[in-house]
Amino acid sequence: MLLITCPYCGPRDESEFSCGGEAHIARPLAESSLTDAEFADYLFLRDNPKGLFLERWRHAAGCRRWFNMARDTVTHEIVEIYPMGSGPASKAGKAAHAASWRRDTAAEAASKPAHKSRAKKDKVS
Amino acid sequence: MASEKPDHEGPDRGLSGLPGGKPKYSAFALARQAMQYHQGWQRAWRDAQPRDEYDAVIIGGGGHGLATAYYLAAVHGINRVAVVEKGWLGGGNTGRNTTIIRSNYLWDESAAIYEHALKLWEGMSQDLNFNVMFSQRGVLTIAHSEHELREMSRRVHAIRMNGIDSEILGPDEIRKFVPIINIDQTIRYPVMGGFLQKRGGTARHDAVAWGYARAADDLGVDIIQNCEVTGLRRNGRRIVGIETSRGFIKTRKVGCVVAGHSSVVAAMADIRLPVASRPLQALVSEPIKPILDTVIMSNAVHMYVSQSDKGEMVLGAGVDKYNSYAQRGSFPVPEHMISAAVELFPVLSRLRMLRHWGGIVDTCPDASPIISKTDVEGLYFNCGWGTGGFKATPGSGYVFADLIANDRPNSIAAPYALDRFQTGLLIDEHGAAGVAH
């Protein structure tokens, strides 16, 4: 049983929350350039670590707002809770974020707003 | 005569009895041992030490892994096989499930594999010379709303089209079939109807692991317990052996059947699987006199219940809502399930629970398993069974052994390859998987 501190409402029982799975998955903006295999990475593959996991939660029976959580999947220890749109601040959370295989995938690369080379071109013109 | 037999008879089922020469279990053996004060029973399987090299190694000594090893030896004649197990034999999900067996799935691909498994169940005790206590007591799935009932009848017709027995029951027929059920239409989730597979039922889960272990050992398979895999050694794109806590084992074929830890072992070969590891919880009550002679399931209220031969009520819930490797679940899940059980069966309200446990299951996005080759030559995965792996134990082992022996999937296993997540040919069984994932 988890005692989760909602960033907006304070500590509440686990049963008030719903889990939204892995955090920090960005939809590929350049999806037309991805192969089926690369798009499957985005659509179906989820990180499933034995250890620290960065995931999204929602205070479903409370303020209904989303937030991120860094939680250990073996000990169930909640290392950190941080708002949507931001990255983890703790050392362990940052390490888990950087170590995720997702950071190396084509789908992740295609989620960046625009390629640098193209941005430069736009500036020149 | 032989030609009139269906596909799964004869050598295709494995081997009948114990051709390796192990003493057989029978009523006479029991009587003989009784005369000798039961001093003469032999070990059911050797405590094998790892050899330097095997033709194939199966990682995971649960039901599926042991069945795979058995069929490799019995059907394909590959006897130099090891089963390596981190803990003890059948100590994971094989010994932690609610033992429900059925084959009433929606899609043709599912019907093929689960019905194949059910047919193997029907002859398993004879094939293995081990009483797995397979009891075809029927599995009744209940609907609690008009919509669910309509969806259910569509499902029943699809199942019958695949030649699998299935029938719809109304509330009064259910009441006749299960006298202790509450069919009062005023409860929160009233019983609107249900569908029954009479050939479904239960089996003794430990006996399945023991039976396969004994029969595989009889054919020369080494079962190595307390042996944790720590790495998969590769040479380029080919597997050459496994690193274990008891040293390196050379082999060119590795079959991985580790359920909840599939992602962990896959990562050793830089493979990513679309599975999420979740706890699945169950509980067992104190033993009481027989009150329930079938299996009751309900998708809507996440509850399934049967009564064991010892008299314990065996209750199972849905998976927990977040990933975990902790082999213990969160409390709201069984609480929710028990409230549903008590409403449907008021007679259970004063029952005391004896044991409660969680197993880690690997759930797949489409609630169907993965039986597949990988990018690494000689490395095969059988995982993603999620909440319903026990019922498939013999079928899963049979087709996985076939995949490992021939390095190509047969027609039953082919739809379950990993590439379905790229092609989009998913086998969506969320509706038939019994409980929501």
Short mmCIF file of C-alpha atoms in Angstrom, two decimals, chain A:
data_model
loop_
_atom_site.label_atom_id
_atom_site.label_comp_id
_atom_site.label_asym_id
_atom_site.label_seq_id
_atom_site.Cartn_x
_atom_site.Cartn_y
_atom_site.Cartn_z
CA MET A 1 0.00 0.00 0.00
CA LEU A 2 1.44 3.35 -1.02
CA LEU A 3 1.03 6.68 0.73
CA ILE A 4 1.31 9.15 -2.11
CA THR A 5 1.85 12.86 -1.55
CA CYS A 6 -0.18 14.61 -4.21
CA PRO A 7 1.67 17.86 -5.02
CA TYR A 8 -1.67 19.70 -4.88
CA CYS A 9 -3.59 17.95 -2.06
CA GLY A 10 -0.97 16.41 0.22
CA PRO A 11 -0.55 12.80 1.42
CA ARG A 12 -3.37 10.47 0.38
CA ASP A 13 -4.06 6.78 0.18
CA GLU A 14 -3.01 4.86 -2.93
CA SER A 15 -6.62 3.96 -3.76
CA GLU A 16 -7.34 7.62 -4.66
CA PHE A 17 -4.82 7.51 -7.50
CA SER A 18 -4.54 5.91 -10.90
CA CYS A 19 -1.24 5.03 -12.52
CA GLY A 20 -0.58 6.23 -16.07
CA GLY A 21 2.51 4.15 -16.76
CA GLU A 22 5.92 5.26 -17.98
CA ALA A 23 6.59 9.01 -17.97
CA HIS A 24 8.55 11.12 -20.45
CA ILE A 25 7.35 9.46 -23.65
CA ALA A 26 7.02 12.14 -26.29
CA ARG A 27 4.91 11.56 -29.40
CA PRO A 28 7.15 11.61 -32.49
CA LEU A 29 6.40 14.81 -34.40
CA ALA A 30 8.27 13.58 -37.46
CA GLU A 31 6.21 10.39 -37.46
CA SER A 32 6.07 10.06 -41.24
CA SER A 33 9.81 9.53 -41.40
CA LEU A 34 9.74 6.65 -38.89
CA THR A 35 9.70 2.99 -39.90
CA ASP A 36 7.03 0.67 -38.50
CA ALA A 37 9.57 -0.79 -36.08
CA GLU A 38 10.55 2.64 -34.81
CA PHE A 39 6.93 3.69 -34.40
CA ALA A 40 6.21 0.43 -32.55
CA ASP A 41 8.90 1.51 -30.06
CA TYR A 42 6.84 4.58 -29.30
CA LEU A 43 3.45 2.87 -29.37
CA PHE A 44 4.01 -0.44 -27.56
CA LEU A 45 7.39 -0.60 -25.88
CA ARG A 46 7.38 0.50 -22.27
CA ASP A 47 10.29 0.55 -19.91
CA ASN A 48 9.90 -2.22 -17.31
CA PRO A 49 12.86 -1.75 -14.97
CA LYS A 50 13.55 -3.71 -11.83
CA GLY A 51 14.52 -0.71 -9.74
CA LEU A 52 13.78 2.99 -10.08
CA PHE A 53 10.95 3.74 -12.51
CA LEU A 54 9.73 7.15 -13.67
CA GLU A 55 5.97 7.05 -14.09
CA ARG A 56 2.88 9.26 -14.37
CA TRP A 57 0.14 9.26 -11.79
CA ARG A 58 -3.20 11.01 -11.51
CA HIS A 59 -5.09 11.94 -8.37
CA ALA A 60 -8.22 10.40 -9.90
CA ALA A 61 -10.47 10.59 -6.82
CA GLY A 62 -9.16 13.99 -5.72
CA CYS A 63 -7.97 17.00 -7.71
CA ARG A 64 -7.74 14.84 -10.89
CA ARG A 65 -4.39 16.39 -11.77
CA TRP A 66 -1.42 14.55 -13.27
CA PHE A 67 2.08 14.45 -11.83
CA ASN A 68 5.27 12.40 -12.17
CA MET A 69 6.73 10.00 -9.66
CA ALA A 70 10.08 8.24 -9.31
CA ARG A 71 9.34 4.93 -7.59
CA ASP A 72 11.35 1.80 -6.95
CA THR A 73 9.56 -1.26 -8.37
CA VAL A 74 11.19 -3.64 -5.88
CA THR A 75 10.96 -1.74 -2.58
CA HIS A 76 8.02 0.51 -3.63
CA GLU A 77 9.92 3.46 -2.13
CA ILE A 78 8.79 6.77 -3.61
CA VAL A 79 12.01 8.69 -4.24
CA GLU A 80 10.52 11.83 -5.73
CA ILE A 81 7.30 13.43 -6.92
CA TYR A 82 7.59 16.20 -9.49
CA PRO A 83 5.23 18.15 -11.75
CA MET A 84 4.27 17.28 -15.32
CA GLY A 85 6.46 18.92 -17.93
CA SER A 86 9.58 18.83 -15.80
CA GLY A 87 12.29 16.24 -15.31
CA PRO A 88 13.34 14.52 -12.10
CA ALA A 89 15.48 16.60 -9.74
CA SER A 90 16.96 13.91 -7.50
CA LYS A 91 20.28 12.28 -8.39
CA ALA A 92 18.72 8.82 -8.65
CA GLY A 93 15.83 10.15 -10.72
CA LYS A 94 18.16 11.96 -13.13
CA ALA A 95 20.26 8.82 -13.51
CA ALA A 96 17.16 6.71 -14.24
CA HIS A 97 16.02 9.26 -16.82
CA ALA A 98 19.39 9.31 -18.59
CA ALA A 99 19.85 5.52 -18.42
CA SER A 100 16.50 4.67 -20.04
CA TRP A 101 16.95 3.02 -23.43
CA ARG A 102 14.18 5.26 -24.72
CA ARG A 103 16.62 8.20 -24.88
CA ASP A 104 18.48 6.39 -27.70
CA THR A 105 15.50 5.46 -29.87
CA ALA A 106 14.59 6.94 -33.22
CA ALA A 107 11.10 7.65 -31.90
CA GLU A 108 12.56 9.83 -29.15
CA ALA A 109 14.76 11.66 -31.66
CA ALA A 110 11.75 12.27 -33.89
CA SER A 111 9.86 13.86 -31.00
CA LYS A 112 12.11 16.93 -31.00
CA PRO A 113 10.31 19.99 -32.44
CA ALA A 114 12.66 20.47 -35.40
CA HIS A 115 16.05 19.38 -36.62
CA LYS A 116 18.91 21.73 -35.78
CA SER A 117 20.08 21.97 -39.36
CA ARG A 118 16.62 23.03 -40.47
CA ALA A 119 16.38 25.60 -37.70
CA LYS A 120 19.62 27.15 -38.89
CA LYS A 121 18.34 27.30 -42.45
CA ASP A 122 15.20 29.04 -41.30
CA LYS A 123 17.28 31.67 -39.54
CA VAL A 124 19.36 32.33 -42.66
CA SER A 125 16.31 32.79 -44.85
#
